[in-house]
Tab-separated table of C-alpha atoms in Angstrom:
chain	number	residue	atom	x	y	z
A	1	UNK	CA	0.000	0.000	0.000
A	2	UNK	CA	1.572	3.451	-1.022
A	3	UNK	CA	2.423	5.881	1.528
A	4	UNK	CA	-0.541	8.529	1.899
A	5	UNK	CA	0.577	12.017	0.476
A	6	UNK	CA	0.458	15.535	3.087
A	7	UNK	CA	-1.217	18.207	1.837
A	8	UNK	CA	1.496	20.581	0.206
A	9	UNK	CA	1.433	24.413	1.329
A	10	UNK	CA	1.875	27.077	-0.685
A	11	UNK	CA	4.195	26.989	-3.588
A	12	UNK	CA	5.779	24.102	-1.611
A	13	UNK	CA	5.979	20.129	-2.516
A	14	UNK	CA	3.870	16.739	-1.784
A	15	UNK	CA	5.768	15.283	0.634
A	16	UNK	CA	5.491	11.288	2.211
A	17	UNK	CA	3.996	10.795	5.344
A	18	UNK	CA	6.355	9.956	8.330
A	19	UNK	CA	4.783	6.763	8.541
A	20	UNK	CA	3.589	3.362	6.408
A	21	UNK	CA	1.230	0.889	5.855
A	22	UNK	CA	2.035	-2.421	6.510
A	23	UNK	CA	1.322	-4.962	3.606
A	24	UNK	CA	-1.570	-6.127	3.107
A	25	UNK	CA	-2.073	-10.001	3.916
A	26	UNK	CA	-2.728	-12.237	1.206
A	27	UNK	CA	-6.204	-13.834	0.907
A	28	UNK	CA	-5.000	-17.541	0.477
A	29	UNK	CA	-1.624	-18.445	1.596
A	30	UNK	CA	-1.333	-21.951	2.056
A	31	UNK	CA	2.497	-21.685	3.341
A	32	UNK	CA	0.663	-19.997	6.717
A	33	UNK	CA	-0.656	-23.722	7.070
A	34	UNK	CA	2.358	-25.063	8.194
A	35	UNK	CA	3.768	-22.263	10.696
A	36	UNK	CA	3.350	-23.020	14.326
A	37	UNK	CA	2.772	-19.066	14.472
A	38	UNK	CA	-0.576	-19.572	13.313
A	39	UNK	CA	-1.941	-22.655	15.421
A	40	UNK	CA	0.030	-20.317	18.638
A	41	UNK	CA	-2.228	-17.487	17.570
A	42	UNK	CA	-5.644	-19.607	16.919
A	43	UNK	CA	-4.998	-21.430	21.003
A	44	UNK	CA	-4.603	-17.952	22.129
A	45	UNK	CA	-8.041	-17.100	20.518
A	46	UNK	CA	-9.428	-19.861	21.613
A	47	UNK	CA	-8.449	-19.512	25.539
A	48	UNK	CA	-8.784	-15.832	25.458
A	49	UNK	CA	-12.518	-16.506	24.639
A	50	UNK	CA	-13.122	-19.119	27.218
A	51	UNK	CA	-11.737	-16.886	29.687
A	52	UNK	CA	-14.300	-13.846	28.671
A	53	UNK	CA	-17.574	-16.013	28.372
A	54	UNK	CA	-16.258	-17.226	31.748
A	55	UNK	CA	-16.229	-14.413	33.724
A	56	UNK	CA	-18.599	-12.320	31.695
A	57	UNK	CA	-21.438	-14.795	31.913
A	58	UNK	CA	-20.376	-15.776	35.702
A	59	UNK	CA	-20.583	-11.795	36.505
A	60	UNK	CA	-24.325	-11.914	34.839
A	61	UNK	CA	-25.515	-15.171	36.998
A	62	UNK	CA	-24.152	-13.916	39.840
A	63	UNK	CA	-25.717	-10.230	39.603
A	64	UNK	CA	-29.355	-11.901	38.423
A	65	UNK	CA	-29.230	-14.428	41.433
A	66	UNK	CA	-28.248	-11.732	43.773
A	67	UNK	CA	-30.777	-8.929	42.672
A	68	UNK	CA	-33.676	-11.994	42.560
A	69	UNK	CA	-36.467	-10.786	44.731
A	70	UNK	CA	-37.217	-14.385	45.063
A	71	UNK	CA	-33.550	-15.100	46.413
A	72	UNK	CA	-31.754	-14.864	49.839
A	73	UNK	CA	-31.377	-11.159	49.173
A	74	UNK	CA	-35.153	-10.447	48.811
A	75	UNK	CA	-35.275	-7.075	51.569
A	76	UNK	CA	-32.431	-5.615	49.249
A	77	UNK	CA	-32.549	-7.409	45.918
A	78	UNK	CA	-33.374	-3.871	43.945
A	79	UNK	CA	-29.789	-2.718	45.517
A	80	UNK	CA	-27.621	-6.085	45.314
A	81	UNK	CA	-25.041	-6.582	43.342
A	82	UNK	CA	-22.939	-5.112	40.889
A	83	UNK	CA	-25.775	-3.986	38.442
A	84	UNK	CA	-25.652	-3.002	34.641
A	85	UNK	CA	-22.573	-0.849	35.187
A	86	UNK	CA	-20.688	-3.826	37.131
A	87	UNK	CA	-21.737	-5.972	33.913
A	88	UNK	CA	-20.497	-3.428	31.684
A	89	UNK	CA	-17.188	-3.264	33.307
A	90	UNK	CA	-16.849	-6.669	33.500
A	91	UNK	CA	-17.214	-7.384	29.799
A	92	UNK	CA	-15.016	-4.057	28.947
A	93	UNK	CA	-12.163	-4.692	31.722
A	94	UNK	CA	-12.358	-8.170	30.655
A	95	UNK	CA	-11.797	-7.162	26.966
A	96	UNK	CA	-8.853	-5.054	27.814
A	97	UNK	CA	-7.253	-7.722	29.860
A	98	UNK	CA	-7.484	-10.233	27.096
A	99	UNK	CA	-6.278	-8.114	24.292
A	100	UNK	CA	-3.375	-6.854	26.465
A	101	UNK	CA	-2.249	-10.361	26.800
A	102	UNK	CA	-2.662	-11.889	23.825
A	103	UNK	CA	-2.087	-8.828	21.273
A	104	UNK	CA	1.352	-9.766	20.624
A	105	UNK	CA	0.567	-13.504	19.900
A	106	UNK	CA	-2.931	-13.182	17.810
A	107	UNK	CA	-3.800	-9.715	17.678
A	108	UNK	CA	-6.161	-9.751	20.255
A	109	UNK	CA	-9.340	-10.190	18.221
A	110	UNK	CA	-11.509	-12.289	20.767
A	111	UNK	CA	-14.542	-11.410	17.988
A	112	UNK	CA	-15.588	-13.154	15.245
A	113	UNK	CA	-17.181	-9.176	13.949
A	114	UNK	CA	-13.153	-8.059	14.551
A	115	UNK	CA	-11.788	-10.682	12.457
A	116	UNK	CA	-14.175	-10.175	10.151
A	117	UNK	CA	-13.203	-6.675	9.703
A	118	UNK	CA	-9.787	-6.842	9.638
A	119	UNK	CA	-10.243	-9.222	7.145
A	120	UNK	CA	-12.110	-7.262	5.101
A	121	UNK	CA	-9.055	-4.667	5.420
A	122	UNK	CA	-6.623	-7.303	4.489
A	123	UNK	CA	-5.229	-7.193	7.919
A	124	UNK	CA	-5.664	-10.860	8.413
A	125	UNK	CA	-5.399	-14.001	5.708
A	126	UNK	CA	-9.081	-15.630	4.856
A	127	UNK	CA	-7.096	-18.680	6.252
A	128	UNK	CA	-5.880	-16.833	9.719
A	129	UNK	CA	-9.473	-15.674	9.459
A	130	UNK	CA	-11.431	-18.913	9.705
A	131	UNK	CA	-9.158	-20.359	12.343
A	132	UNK	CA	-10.033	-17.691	14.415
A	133	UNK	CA	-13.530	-17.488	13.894
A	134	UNK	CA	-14.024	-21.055	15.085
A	135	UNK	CA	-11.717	-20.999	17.415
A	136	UNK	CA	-13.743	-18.172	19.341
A	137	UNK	CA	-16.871	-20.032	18.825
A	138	UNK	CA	-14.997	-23.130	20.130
A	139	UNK	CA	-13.841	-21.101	23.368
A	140	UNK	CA	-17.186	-19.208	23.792
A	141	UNK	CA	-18.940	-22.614	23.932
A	142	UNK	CA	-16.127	-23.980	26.304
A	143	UNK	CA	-16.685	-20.840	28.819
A	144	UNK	CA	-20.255	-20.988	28.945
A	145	UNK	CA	-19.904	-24.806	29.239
A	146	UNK	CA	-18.064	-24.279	32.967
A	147	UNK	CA	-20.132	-21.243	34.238
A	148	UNK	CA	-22.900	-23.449	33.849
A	149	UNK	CA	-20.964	-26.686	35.349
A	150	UNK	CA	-20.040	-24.526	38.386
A	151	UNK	CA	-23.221	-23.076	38.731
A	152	UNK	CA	-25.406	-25.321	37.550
A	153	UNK	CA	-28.642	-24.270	40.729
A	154	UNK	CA	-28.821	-21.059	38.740
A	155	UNK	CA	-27.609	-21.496	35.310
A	156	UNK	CA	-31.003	-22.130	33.551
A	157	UNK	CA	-32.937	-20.237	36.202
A	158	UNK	CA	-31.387	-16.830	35.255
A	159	UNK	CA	-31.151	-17.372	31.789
A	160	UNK	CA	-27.929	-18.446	31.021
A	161	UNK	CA	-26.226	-15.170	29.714
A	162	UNK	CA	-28.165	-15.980	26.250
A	163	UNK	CA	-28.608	-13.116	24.605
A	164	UNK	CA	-32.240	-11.881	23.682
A	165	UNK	CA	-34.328	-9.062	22.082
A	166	UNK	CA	-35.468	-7.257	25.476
A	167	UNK	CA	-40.069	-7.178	25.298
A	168	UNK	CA	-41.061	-3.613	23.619
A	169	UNK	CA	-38.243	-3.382	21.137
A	170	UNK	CA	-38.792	-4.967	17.368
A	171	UNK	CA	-36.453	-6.866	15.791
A	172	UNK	CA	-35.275	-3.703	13.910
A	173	UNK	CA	-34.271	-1.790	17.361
A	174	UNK	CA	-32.540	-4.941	18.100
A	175	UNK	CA	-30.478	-5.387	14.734
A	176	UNK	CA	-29.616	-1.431	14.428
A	177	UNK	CA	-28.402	-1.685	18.215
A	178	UNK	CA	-26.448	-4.363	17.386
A	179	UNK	CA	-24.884	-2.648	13.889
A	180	UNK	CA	-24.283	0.687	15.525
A	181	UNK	CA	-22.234	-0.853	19.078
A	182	UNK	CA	-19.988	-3.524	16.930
A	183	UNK	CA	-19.124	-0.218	14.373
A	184	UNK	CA	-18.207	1.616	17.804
A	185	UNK	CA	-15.776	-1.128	18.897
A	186	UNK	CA	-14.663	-2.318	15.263
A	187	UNK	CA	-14.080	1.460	14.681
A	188	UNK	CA	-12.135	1.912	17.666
A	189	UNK	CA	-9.997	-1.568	16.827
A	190	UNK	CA	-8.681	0.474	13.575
A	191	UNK	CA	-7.932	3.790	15.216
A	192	UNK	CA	-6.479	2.497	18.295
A	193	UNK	CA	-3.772	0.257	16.283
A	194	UNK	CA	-3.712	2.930	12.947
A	195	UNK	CA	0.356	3.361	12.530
A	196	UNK	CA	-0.080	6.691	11.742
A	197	UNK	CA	-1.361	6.866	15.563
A	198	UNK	CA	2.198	5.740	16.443
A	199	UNK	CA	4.135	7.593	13.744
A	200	UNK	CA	1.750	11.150	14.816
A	201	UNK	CA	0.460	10.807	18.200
A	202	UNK	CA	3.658	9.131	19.938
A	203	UNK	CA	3.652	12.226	22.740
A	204	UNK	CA	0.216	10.993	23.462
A	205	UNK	CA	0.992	6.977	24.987
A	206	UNK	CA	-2.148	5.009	23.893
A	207	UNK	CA	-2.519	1.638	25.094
A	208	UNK	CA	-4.492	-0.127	22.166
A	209	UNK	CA	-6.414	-2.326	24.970
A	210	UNK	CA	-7.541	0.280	26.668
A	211	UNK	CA	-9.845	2.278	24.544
A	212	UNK	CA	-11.082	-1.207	23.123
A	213	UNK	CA	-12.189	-2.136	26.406
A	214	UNK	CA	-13.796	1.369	26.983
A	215	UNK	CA	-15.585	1.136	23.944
A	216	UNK	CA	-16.943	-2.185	24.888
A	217	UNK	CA	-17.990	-1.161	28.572
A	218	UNK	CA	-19.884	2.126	26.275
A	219	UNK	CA	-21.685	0.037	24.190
A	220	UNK	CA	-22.730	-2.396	27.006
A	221	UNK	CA	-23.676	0.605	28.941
A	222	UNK	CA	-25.976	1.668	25.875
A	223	UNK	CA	-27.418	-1.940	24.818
A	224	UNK	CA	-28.030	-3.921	27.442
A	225	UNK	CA	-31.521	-2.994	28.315
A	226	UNK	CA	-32.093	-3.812	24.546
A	227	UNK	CA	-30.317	-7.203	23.299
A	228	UNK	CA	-28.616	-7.896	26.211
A	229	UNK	CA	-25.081	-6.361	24.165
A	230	UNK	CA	-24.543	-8.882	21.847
A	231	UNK	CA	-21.367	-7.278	19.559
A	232	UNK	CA	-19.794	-10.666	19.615
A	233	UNK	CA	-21.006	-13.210	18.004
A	234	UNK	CA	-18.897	-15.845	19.573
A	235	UNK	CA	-20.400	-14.219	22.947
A	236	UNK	CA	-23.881	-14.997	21.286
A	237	UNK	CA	-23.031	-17.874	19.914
A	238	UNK	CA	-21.920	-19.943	22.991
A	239	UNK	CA	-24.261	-18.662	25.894
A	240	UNK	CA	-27.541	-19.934	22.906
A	241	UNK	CA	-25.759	-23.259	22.465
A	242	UNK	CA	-25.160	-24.057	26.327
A	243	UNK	CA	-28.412	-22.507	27.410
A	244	UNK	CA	-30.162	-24.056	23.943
A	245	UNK	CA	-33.010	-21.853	24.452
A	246	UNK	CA	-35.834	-21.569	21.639
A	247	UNK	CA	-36.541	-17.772	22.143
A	248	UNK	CA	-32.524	-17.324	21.854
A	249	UNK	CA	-32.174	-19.232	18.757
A	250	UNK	CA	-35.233	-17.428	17.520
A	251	UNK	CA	-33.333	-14.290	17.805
A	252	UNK	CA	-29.951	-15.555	17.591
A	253	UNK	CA	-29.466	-14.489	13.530
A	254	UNK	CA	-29.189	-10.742	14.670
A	255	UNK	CA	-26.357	-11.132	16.801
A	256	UNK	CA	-24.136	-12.380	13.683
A	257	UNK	CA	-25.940	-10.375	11.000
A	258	UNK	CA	-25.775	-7.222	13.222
A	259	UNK	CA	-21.828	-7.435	14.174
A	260	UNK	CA	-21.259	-8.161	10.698
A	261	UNK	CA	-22.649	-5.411	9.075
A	262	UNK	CA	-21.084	-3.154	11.668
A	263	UNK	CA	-17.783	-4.310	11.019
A	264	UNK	CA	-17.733	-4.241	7.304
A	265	UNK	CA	-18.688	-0.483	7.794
A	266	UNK	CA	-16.452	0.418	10.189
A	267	UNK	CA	-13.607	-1.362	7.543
A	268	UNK	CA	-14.980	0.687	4.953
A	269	UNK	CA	-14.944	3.877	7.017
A	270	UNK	CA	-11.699	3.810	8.063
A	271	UNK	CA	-10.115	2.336	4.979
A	272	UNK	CA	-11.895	4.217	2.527
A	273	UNK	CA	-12.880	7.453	4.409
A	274	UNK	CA	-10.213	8.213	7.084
A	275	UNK	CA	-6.946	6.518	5.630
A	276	UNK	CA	-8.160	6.890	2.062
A	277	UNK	CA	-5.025	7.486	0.304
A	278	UNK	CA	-3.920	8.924	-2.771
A	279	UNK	CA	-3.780	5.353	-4.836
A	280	UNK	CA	-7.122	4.903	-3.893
A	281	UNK	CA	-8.629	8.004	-4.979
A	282	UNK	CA	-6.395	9.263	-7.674
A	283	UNK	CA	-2.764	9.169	-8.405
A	284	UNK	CA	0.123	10.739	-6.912
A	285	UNK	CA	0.541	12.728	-9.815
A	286	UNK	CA	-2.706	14.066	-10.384
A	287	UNK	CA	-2.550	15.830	-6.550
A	288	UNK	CA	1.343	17.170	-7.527
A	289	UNK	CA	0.202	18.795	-11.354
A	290	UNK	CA	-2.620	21.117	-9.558
């Protein structure tokens, strides 16, 4: 990918940006097949995934059981534990642990929707891709699986951490939800590792992880009341196969359509839009002869 072109001032010349693109990964490379790089990267995904249904879906069982009027908490069950921000922050600080530790090995994606966009950007191989993908699903299952081993007396009862389209919202509210949050995070994904961040911005130290995690506590913040937050469709994906619910499954297609779409916009967008560059608008010559 060519090197974006500055703006030139007055009566002065084009000049390169400080900064470039790394190249972009080849759709079909069947040499990645036999790195151990790759299968490294795809366990990382995997475990990273477990660990987030894990804890995520633990931190939701654990809230509904302790705010159940029904429960042992009835006289303060409207003010017991950690609530919608406490599930928020679990699913955002969990996000920003995982991609801390495994950004160096696999990138971090822990999303099916952020593979699916950097794929789409030629960030990752369609090969890289599809490892991940099920790998995710794979580990999503596997989480879910042992929050509902370990707490099996309330698993079921509270729902399972499946996610559903909330009573009073239609099916478009649900999808749009789910389309706008994964842009949000898929969005921030691009800007928070853009190397023109590091080339530009380096007197401003950005942690990638951390503004992907706060973009995923936002989003929960915003779309919980209505689907629950899917943004994830591994997250989806493994809470409706463990819990096996029909009303999940019913609405279970929004949660990979939705996170789809968002993605491929927020490629598009920052691609196409914010890092559009001179080769993909016009030559470099055409900006230098005005």
């Amino acid at each position: 990918m060519a090197k974006d072109i500055e703006a030139a001032p007055p009566g002065g010349e084009y000049a390169a940006k400080d900064y470039s693109d790394p190249p972009p990964a080849p759709l079909f490379d069947a040499e990645e097949l036999t790195k151990w790089s790759l299968y490294r990267a795809v366990i990382a995904e995997f475990v990273a995934t477990l660990l987030f249904l894990y804890i995520t879906v633990a931190t939701v069982i654990g809230y509904k059981h302790q705010a159940d009027p029904a429960g042992p908490n009835a006289a303060d069950a409207a003010c017991s534990g950690v609530g919608i921000l406490g599930i928020a922050w679990a699913f955002g600080g969990m996000i920003f642990v995982l991609v801390y530790c495994t950004a160096g090995v696999s990138g971090g994606h822990i999303n099916p929707a952020v593979t699916f966009g950097l794929f789409l950007a030629r960030k990752v191989s369609l090969v890289r891709a599809v490892l991940y993908i099920i790998a995710q699903c794979l580990g999503a299952i596997c989480g879910v699986g042992l929050v509902k081993g370990f707490q099996s007396a309330f698993y079921v009862r509270y729902g399972g951490g499946a996610n559903e389209l909330s009573a009073g919202y239609s099916k478009g509210t649900g999808l749009a939800a789910e389309i706008i949050g994964t842009f949000v995070l898929v969005y921030t994904v691009f800007s928070a590792t853009d190397p023109k961040r590091s080339a530009r911005d380096s007197h401003v130290p950005v942690l990638a992880p951390l503004p992907i995690g706060f973009a995923v506590f936002m989003v929960h913040l915003a779309t919980i009341p209505i689907t629950g937050t899917g943004i994830n469709p591994a997250r989806s994906f493994g809470a409706a196969v463990i819990y096996n619910n029909e009303k999940a499954w019913d609405d279970h297609w929004m949660f990979w359509v939705g996170p789809f779409i968002g993605a491929a916009i927020a490629a598009l967008y920052h691609q196409y839009v914010l890092r559009a560059s001179a080769t993909k608008f016009g030559s470099s010559a055409s900006f230098g002869s005005r």
